[in-house]
Amino acid sequence: MTDRRLPHGWGIATAAMLGGLIIGGTAAVMAFGQDTHHWNAETYVTMQPSSRPGVEAEVMFANTGIHQLSIYSFTLSIDGLAVDVRVEINASGADDLITVTPPAGFMSVPPSILVPEDGAGRIDIVAEGMM
């Protein structure tokens, strides 16, 4: 009877190689993906690349349901472009305010928007001088 096991260390090398391929493939997909802040499956702010001329990225706010009165601040980033986001949630069911502050050399158009409950809104990120 012959021994069909792999030589010592081959299992670890194979696992490392497959892991590298999976992680590398994931990183390549993420480079073209988006960055998202979730409250739940229906309420989130996401930043994604834009295919529209002159628009570097889009920050989308999907606002569903009524949340507790709060102010949230976080950073979203794609392809080396990071923006600061501030969301003011109104617990009474009124509109929520989102403000996006990009880094120097970029501007938000418009800088802030009111988004009604069960609504959505978009803020564009453009290079200064493009609008």
mmCIF file of N, CA, C and O in Angstrom, residues 52-115:
data_model
loop_
_atom_site.group_PDB
_atom_site.id
_atom_site.type_symbol
_atom_site.label_atom_id
_atom_site.label_comp_id
_atom_site.label_asym_id
_atom_site.label_seq_id
_atom_site.Cartn_x
_atom_site.Cartn_y
_atom_site.Cartn_z
ATOM 1 N N ARG A 52 -20.528 59.680 -13.544
ATOM 2 C CA ARG A 52 -20.895 60.963 -14.144
ATOM 3 C C ARG A 52 -19.661 61.852 -14.302
ATOM 4 O O ARG A 52 -18.837 61.928 -13.395
ATOM 5 N N PRO A 53 -19.519 62.522 -15.432
ATOM 6 C CA PRO A 53 -18.347 63.367 -15.676
ATOM 7 C C PRO A 53 -18.188 64.450 -14.601
ATOM 8 O O PRO A 53 -19.151 65.103 -14.221
ATOM 9 N N GLY A 54 -16.958 64.588 -14.099
ATOM 10 C CA GLY A 54 -16.651 65.616 -13.111
ATOM 11 C C GLY A 54 -16.984 65.249 -11.684
ATOM 12 O O GLY A 54 -16.627 65.967 -10.760
ATOM 13 N N VAL A 55 -17.680 64.151 -11.470
ATOM 14 C CA VAL A 55 -18.061 63.730 -10.121
ATOM 15 C C VAL A 55 -17.140 62.583 -9.705
ATOM 16 O O VAL A 55 -17.128 61.533 -10.325
ATOM 17 N N GLU A 56 -16.348 62.834 -8.658
ATOM 18 C CA GLU A 56 -15.397 61.830 -8.171
ATOM 19 C C GLU A 56 -16.094 60.703 -7.422
ATOM 20 O O GLU A 56 -15.710 59.550 -7.539
ATOM 21 N N ALA A 57 -17.089 61.064 -6.614
ATOM 22 C CA ALA A 57 -17.785 60.074 -5.794
ATOM 23 C C ALA A 57 -19.168 60.604 -5.440
ATOM 24 O O ALA A 57 -19.447 61.793 -5.548
ATOM 25 N N GLU A 58 -20.029 59.685 -5.008
ATOM 26 C CA GLU A 58 -21.378 60.016 -4.560
ATOM 27 C C GLU A 58 -21.558 59.491 -3.144
ATOM 28 O O GLU A 58 -21.157 58.375 -2.845
ATOM 29 N N VAL A 59 -22.141 60.316 -2.287
ATOM 30 C CA VAL A 59 -22.494 59.879 -0.939
ATOM 31 C C VAL A 59 -24.012 59.783 -0.919
ATOM 32 O O VAL A 59 -24.712 60.779 -1.104
ATOM 33 N N MET A 60 -24.515 58.571 -0.729
ATOM 34 C CA MET A 60 -25.948 58.304 -0.754
ATOM 35 C C MET A 60 -26.432 58.008 0.661
ATOM 36 O O MET A 60 -25.781 57.276 1.395
ATOM 37 N N PHE A 61 -27.600 58.589 1.011
ATOM 38 C CA PHE A 61 -28.207 58.360 2.323
ATOM 39 C C PHE A 61 -29.580 57.753 2.103
ATOM 40 O O PHE A 61 -30.475 58.402 1.551
ATOM 41 N N ALA A 62 -29.760 56.492 2.493
ATOM 42 C CA ALA A 62 -31.060 55.824 2.475
ATOM 43 C C ALA A 62 -31.595 55.889 3.895
ATOM 44 O O ALA A 62 -30.987 55.368 4.827
ATOM 45 N N ASN A 63 -32.738 56.571 4.075
ATOM 46 C CA ASN A 63 -33.257 56.886 5.400
ATOM 47 C C ASN A 63 -34.631 56.259 5.583
ATOM 48 O O ASN A 63 -35.621 56.782 5.093
ATOM 49 N N THR A 64 -34.686 55.132 6.276
ATOM 50 C CA THR A 64 -35.970 54.495 6.544
ATOM 51 C C THR A 64 -36.145 54.311 8.039
ATOM 52 O O THR A 64 -35.174 54.159 8.768
ATOM 53 N N GLY A 65 -37.379 54.358 8.461
ATOM 54 C CA GLY A 65 -37.682 54.142 9.863
ATOM 55 C C GLY A 65 -37.371 55.356 10.715
ATOM 56 O O GLY A 65 -36.792 56.337 10.263
ATOM 57 N N ILE A 66 -37.794 55.293 11.933
ATOM 58 C CA ILE A 66 -37.565 56.385 12.877
ATOM 59 C C ILE A 66 -36.513 55.918 13.872
ATOM 60 O O ILE A 66 -36.617 54.836 14.442
ATOM 61 N N HIS A 67 -35.488 56.732 14.063
ATOM 62 C CA HIS A 67 -34.382 56.391 14.950
ATOM 63 C C HIS A 67 -34.378 57.347 16.131
ATOM 64 O O HIS A 67 -34.973 58.407 16.089
ATOM 65 N N GLN A 68 -33.655 56.976 17.145
ATOM 66 C CA GLN A 68 -33.530 57.849 18.308
ATOM 67 C C GLN A 68 -32.785 59.124 17.924
ATOM 68 O O GLN A 68 -31.907 59.103 17.069
ATOM 69 N N LEU A 69 -33.167 60.205 18.579
ATOM 70 C CA LEU A 69 -32.512 61.485 18.353
ATOM 71 C C LEU A 69 -31.033 61.357 18.680
ATOM 72 O O LEU A 69 -30.664 60.995 19.791
ATOM 73 N N SER A 70 -30.205 61.601 17.687
ATOM 74 C CA SER A 70 -28.758 61.466 17.866
ATOM 75 C C SER A 70 -28.022 62.212 16.783
ATOM 76 O O SER A 70 -28.591 62.563 15.746
ATOM 77 N N ILE A 71 -26.753 62.407 17.019
ATOM 78 C CA ILE A 71 -25.851 62.946 16.006
ATOM 79 C C ILE A 71 -24.741 61.928 15.822
ATOM 80 O O ILE A 71 -24.121 61.489 16.795
ATOM 81 N N TYR A 72 -24.526 61.521 14.593
ATOM 82 C CA TYR A 72 -23.496 60.548 14.271
ATOM 83 C C TYR A 72 -22.438 61.222 13.406
ATOM 84 O O TYR A 72 -22.767 61.958 12.481
ATOM 85 N N SER A 73 -21.171 60.937 13.695
ATOM 86 C CA SER A 73 -20.062 61.421 12.880
ATOM 87 C C SER A 73 -19.164 60.235 12.556
ATOM 88 O O SER A 73 -18.834 59.444 13.444
ATOM 89 N N PHE A 74 -18.786 60.111 11.293
ATOM 90 C CA PHE A 74 -17.932 59.014 10.864
ATOM 91 C C PHE A 74 -17.252 59.411 9.559
ATOM 92 O O PHE A 74 -17.583 60.425 8.955
ATOM 93 N N THR A 75 -16.287 58.617 9.143
ATOM 94 C CA THR A 75 -15.548 58.857 7.906
ATOM 95 C C THR A 75 -15.816 57.719 6.945
ATOM 96 O O THR A 75 -15.827 56.552 7.334
ATOM 97 N N LEU A 76 -16.046 58.057 5.677
ATOM 98 C CA LEU A 76 -16.172 57.071 4.615
ATOM 99 C C LEU A 76 -15.017 57.285 3.649
ATOM 100 O O LEU A 76 -14.586 58.421 3.424
ATOM 101 N N SER A 77 -14.534 56.201 3.044
ATOM 102 C CA SER A 77 -13.366 56.311 2.175
ATOM 103 C C SER A 77 -13.440 55.312 1.033
ATOM 104 O O SER A 77 -13.798 54.151 1.249
ATOM 105 N N ILE A 78 -13.111 55.770 -0.177
ATOM 106 C CA ILE A 78 -12.936 54.875 -1.321
ATOM 107 C C ILE A 78 -11.771 55.381 -2.157
ATOM 108 O O ILE A 78 -11.572 56.588 -2.306
ATOM 109 N N ASP A 79 -11.012 54.471 -2.672
ATOM 110 C CA ASP A 79 -9.913 54.784 -3.587
ATOM 111 C C ASP A 79 -9.046 55.943 -3.109
ATOM 112 O O ASP A 79 -8.653 56.807 -3.888
ATOM 113 N N GLY A 80 -8.767 56.010 -1.813
ATOM 114 C CA GLY A 80 -7.904 57.049 -1.263
ATOM 115 C C GLY A 80 -8.577 58.383 -0.998
ATOM 116 O O GLY A 80 -7.943 59.312 -0.520
ATOM 117 N N LEU A 81 -9.864 58.514 -1.298
ATOM 118 C CA LEU A 81 -10.619 59.740 -1.039
ATOM 119 C C LEU A 81 -11.487 59.513 0.191
ATOM 120 O O LEU A 81 -12.368 58.656 0.190
ATOM 121 N N ALA A 82 -11.222 60.273 1.259
ATOM 122 C CA ALA A 82 -11.975 60.131 2.509
ATOM 123 C C ALA A 82 -12.781 61.396 2.769
ATOM 124 O O ALA A 82 -12.291 62.504 2.563
ATOM 125 N N VAL A 83 -14.024 61.228 3.206
ATOM 126 C CA VAL A 83 -14.884 62.358 3.557
ATOM 127 C C VAL A 83 -15.408 62.156 4.974
ATOM 128 O O VAL A 83 -15.601 61.033 5.423
ATOM 129 N N ASP A 84 -15.612 63.279 5.681
ATOM 130 C CA ASP A 84 -16.231 63.241 6.994
ATOM 131 C C ASP A 84 -17.729 63.425 6.818
ATOM 132 O O ASP A 84 -18.175 64.279 6.045
ATOM 133 N N VAL A 85 -18.500 62.605 7.513
ATOM 134 C CA VAL A 85 -19.956 62.633 7.405
ATOM 135 C C VAL A 85 -20.544 62.900 8.784
ATOM 136 O O VAL A 85 -20.110 62.329 9.776
ATOM 137 N N ARG A 86 -21.544 63.762 8.816
ATOM 138 C CA ARG A 86 -22.286 64.055 10.051
ATOM 139 C C ARG A 86 -23.762 63.888 9.720
ATOM 140 O O ARG A 86 -24.265 64.487 8.760
ATOM 141 N N VAL A 87 -24.449 63.067 10.496
ATOM 142 C CA VAL A 87 -25.880 62.837 10.305
ATOM 143 C C VAL A 87 -26.589 63.209 11.598
ATOM 144 O O VAL A 87 -26.257 62.693 12.661
ATOM 145 N N GLU A 88 -27.550 64.124 11.483
ATOM 146 C CA GLU A 88 -28.367 64.531 12.622
ATOM 147 C C GLU A 88 -29.741 63.894 12.471
ATOM 148 O O GLU A 88 -30.498 64.232 11.564
ATOM 149 N N ILE A 89 -30.031 62.955 13.352
ATOM 150 C CA ILE A 89 -31.280 62.188 13.303
ATOM 151 C C ILE A 89 -32.324 62.872 14.183
ATOM 152 O O ILE A 89 -32.052 63.192 15.341
ATOM 153 N N ASN A 90 -33.529 63.069 13.660
ATOM 154 C CA ASN A 90 -34.619 63.662 14.420
ATOM 155 C C ASN A 90 -35.589 62.554 14.802
ATOM 156 O O ASN A 90 -36.253 61.983 13.940
ATOM 157 N N ALA A 91 -35.726 62.253 16.069
ATOM 158 C CA ALA A 91 -36.538 61.138 16.543
ATOM 159 C C ALA A 91 -38.036 61.339 16.332
ATOM 160 O O ALA A 91 -38.802 60.396 16.420
ATOM 161 N N SER A 92 -38.480 62.549 16.037
ATOM 162 C CA SER A 92 -39.915 62.789 15.863
ATOM 163 C C SER A 92 -40.412 62.331 14.498
ATOM 164 O O SER A 92 -41.596 62.415 14.212
ATOM 165 N N GLY A 93 -39.536 61.857 13.653
ATOM 166 C CA GLY A 93 -39.937 61.414 12.330
ATOM 167 C C GLY A 93 -39.736 62.478 11.281
ATOM 168 O O GLY A 93 -40.062 62.283 10.117
ATOM 169 N N ALA A 94 -39.189 63.623 11.677
ATOM 170 C CA ALA A 94 -38.923 64.693 10.713
ATOM 171 C C ALA A 94 -37.667 64.363 9.912
ATOM 172 O O ALA A 94 -36.983 63.370 10.164
ATOM 173 N N ASP A 95 -37.376 65.222 8.960
ATOM 174 C CA ASP A 95 -36.217 65.028 8.100
ATOM 175 C C ASP A 95 -34.930 64.901 8.907
ATOM 176 O O ASP A 95 -34.797 65.476 9.985
ATOM 177 N N ASP A 96 -33.977 64.137 8.351
ATOM 178 C CA ASP A 96 -32.650 63.999 8.943
ATOM 179 C C ASP A 96 -31.670 64.784 8.078
ATOM 180 O O ASP A 96 -31.790 64.815 6.859
ATOM 181 N N LEU A 97 -30.712 65.422 8.707
ATOM 182 C CA LEU A 97 -29.743 66.262 8.011
ATOM 183 C C LEU A 97 -28.423 65.515 7.861
ATOM 184 O O LEU A 97 -27.887 65.005 8.846
ATOM 185 N N ILE A 98 -27.914 65.461 6.638
ATOM 186 C CA ILE A 98 -26.601 64.876 6.390
ATOM 187 C C ILE A 98 -25.694 65.967 5.826
ATOM 188 O O ILE A 98 -26.089 66.717 4.927
ATOM 189 N N THR A 99 -24.490 66.049 6.385
ATOM 190 C CA THR A 99 -23.484 67.012 5.944
ATOM 191 C C THR A 99 -22.219 66.230 5.611
ATOM 192 O O THR A 99 -21.785 65.393 6.400
ATOM 193 N N VAL A 100 -21.641 66.506 4.440
ATOM 194 C CA VAL A 100 -20.438 65.810 3.996
ATOM 195 C C VAL A 100 -19.318 66.832 3.814
ATOM 196 O O VAL A 100 -19.490 67.822 3.102
ATOM 197 N N THR A 101 -18.192 66.583 4.464
ATOM 198 C CA THR A 101 -17.037 67.471 4.367
ATOM 199 C C THR A 101 -15.870 66.711 3.736
ATOM 200 O O THR A 101 -15.305 65.807 4.367
ATOM 201 N N PRO A 102 -15.524 67.055 2.498
ATOM 202 C CA PRO A 102 -14.410 66.377 1.826
ATOM 203 C C PRO A 102 -13.067 67.019 2.187
ATOM 204 O O PRO A 102 -13.035 68.088 2.809
ATOM 205 N N PRO A 103 -11.968 66.403 1.769
ATOM 206 C CA PRO A 103 -10.651 66.980 2.050
ATOM 207 C C PRO A 103 -10.378 68.193 1.160
ATOM 208 O O PRO A 103 -11.121 68.469 0.210
ATOM 209 N N ALA A 104 -9.292 68.891 1.469
ATOM 210 C CA ALA A 104 -8.879 70.046 0.659
ATOM 211 C C ALA A 104 -8.735 69.621 -0.802
ATOM 212 O O ALA A 104 -8.276 68.519 -1.101
ATOM 213 N N GLY A 105 -9.174 70.504 -1.694
ATOM 214 C CA GLY A 105 -9.117 70.221 -3.119
ATOM 215 C C GLY A 105 -10.408 69.651 -3.677
ATOM 216 O O GLY A 105 -10.551 69.490 -4.882
ATOM 217 N N PHE A 106 -11.349 69.340 -2.787
ATOM 218 C CA PHE A 106 -12.644 68.792 -3.203
ATOM 219 C C PHE A 106 -13.753 69.584 -2.532
ATOM 220 O O PHE A 106 -13.537 70.265 -1.535
ATOM 221 N N MET A 107 -14.947 69.477 -3.077
ATOM 222 C CA MET A 107 -16.105 70.103 -2.454
ATOM 223 C C MET A 107 -17.321 69.198 -2.584
ATOM 224 O O MET A 107 -17.399 68.355 -3.480
ATOM 225 N N SER A 108 -18.262 69.371 -1.643
ATOM 226 C CA SER A 108 -19.520 68.624 -1.655
ATOM 227 C C SER A 108 -20.572 69.477 -2.316
ATOM 228 O O SER A 108 -20.689 70.664 -2.043
ATOM 229 N N VAL A 109 -21.368 68.860 -3.193
ATOM 230 C CA VAL A 109 -22.424 69.572 -3.908
ATOM 231 C C VAL A 109 -23.722 68.809 -3.737
ATOM 232 O O VAL A 109 -23.861 67.716 -4.286
ATOM 233 N N PRO A 110 -24.647 69.347 -2.947
ATOM 234 C CA PRO A 110 -24.524 70.437 -1.985
ATOM 235 C C PRO A 110 -23.794 69.937 -0.741
ATOM 236 O O PRO A 110 -23.647 68.732 -0.556
ATOM 237 N N PRO A 111 -23.384 70.855 0.136
ATOM 238 C CA PRO A 111 -22.669 70.431 1.343
ATOM 239 C C PRO A 111 -23.552 69.640 2.320
ATOM 240 O O PRO A 111 -23.065 68.759 3.006
ATOM 241 N N SER A 112 -24.850 69.966 2.363
ATOM 242 C CA SER A 112 -25.803 69.312 3.271
ATOM 243 C C SER A 112 -27.132 69.140 2.565
ATOM 244 O O SER A 112 -27.477 69.933 1.688
ATOM 245 N N ILE A 113 -27.885 68.118 2.987
ATOM 246 C CA ILE A 113 -29.254 67.937 2.497
ATOM 247 C C ILE A 113 -30.126 67.405 3.629
ATOM 248 O O ILE A 113 -29.639 66.751 4.544
ATOM 249 N N LEU A 114 -31.407 67.709 3.539
ATOM 250 C CA LEU A 114 -32.404 67.121 4.427
ATOM 251 C C LEU A 114 -33.002 65.922 3.706
ATOM 252 O O LEU A 114 -33.395 66.019 2.542
ATOM 253 N N VAL A 115 -33.084 64.803 4.401
ATOM 254 C CA VAL A 115 -33.624 63.579 3.811
ATOM 255 C C VAL A 115 -34.814 63.140 4.653
ATOM 256 O O VAL A 115 -34.667 62.882 5.852
#
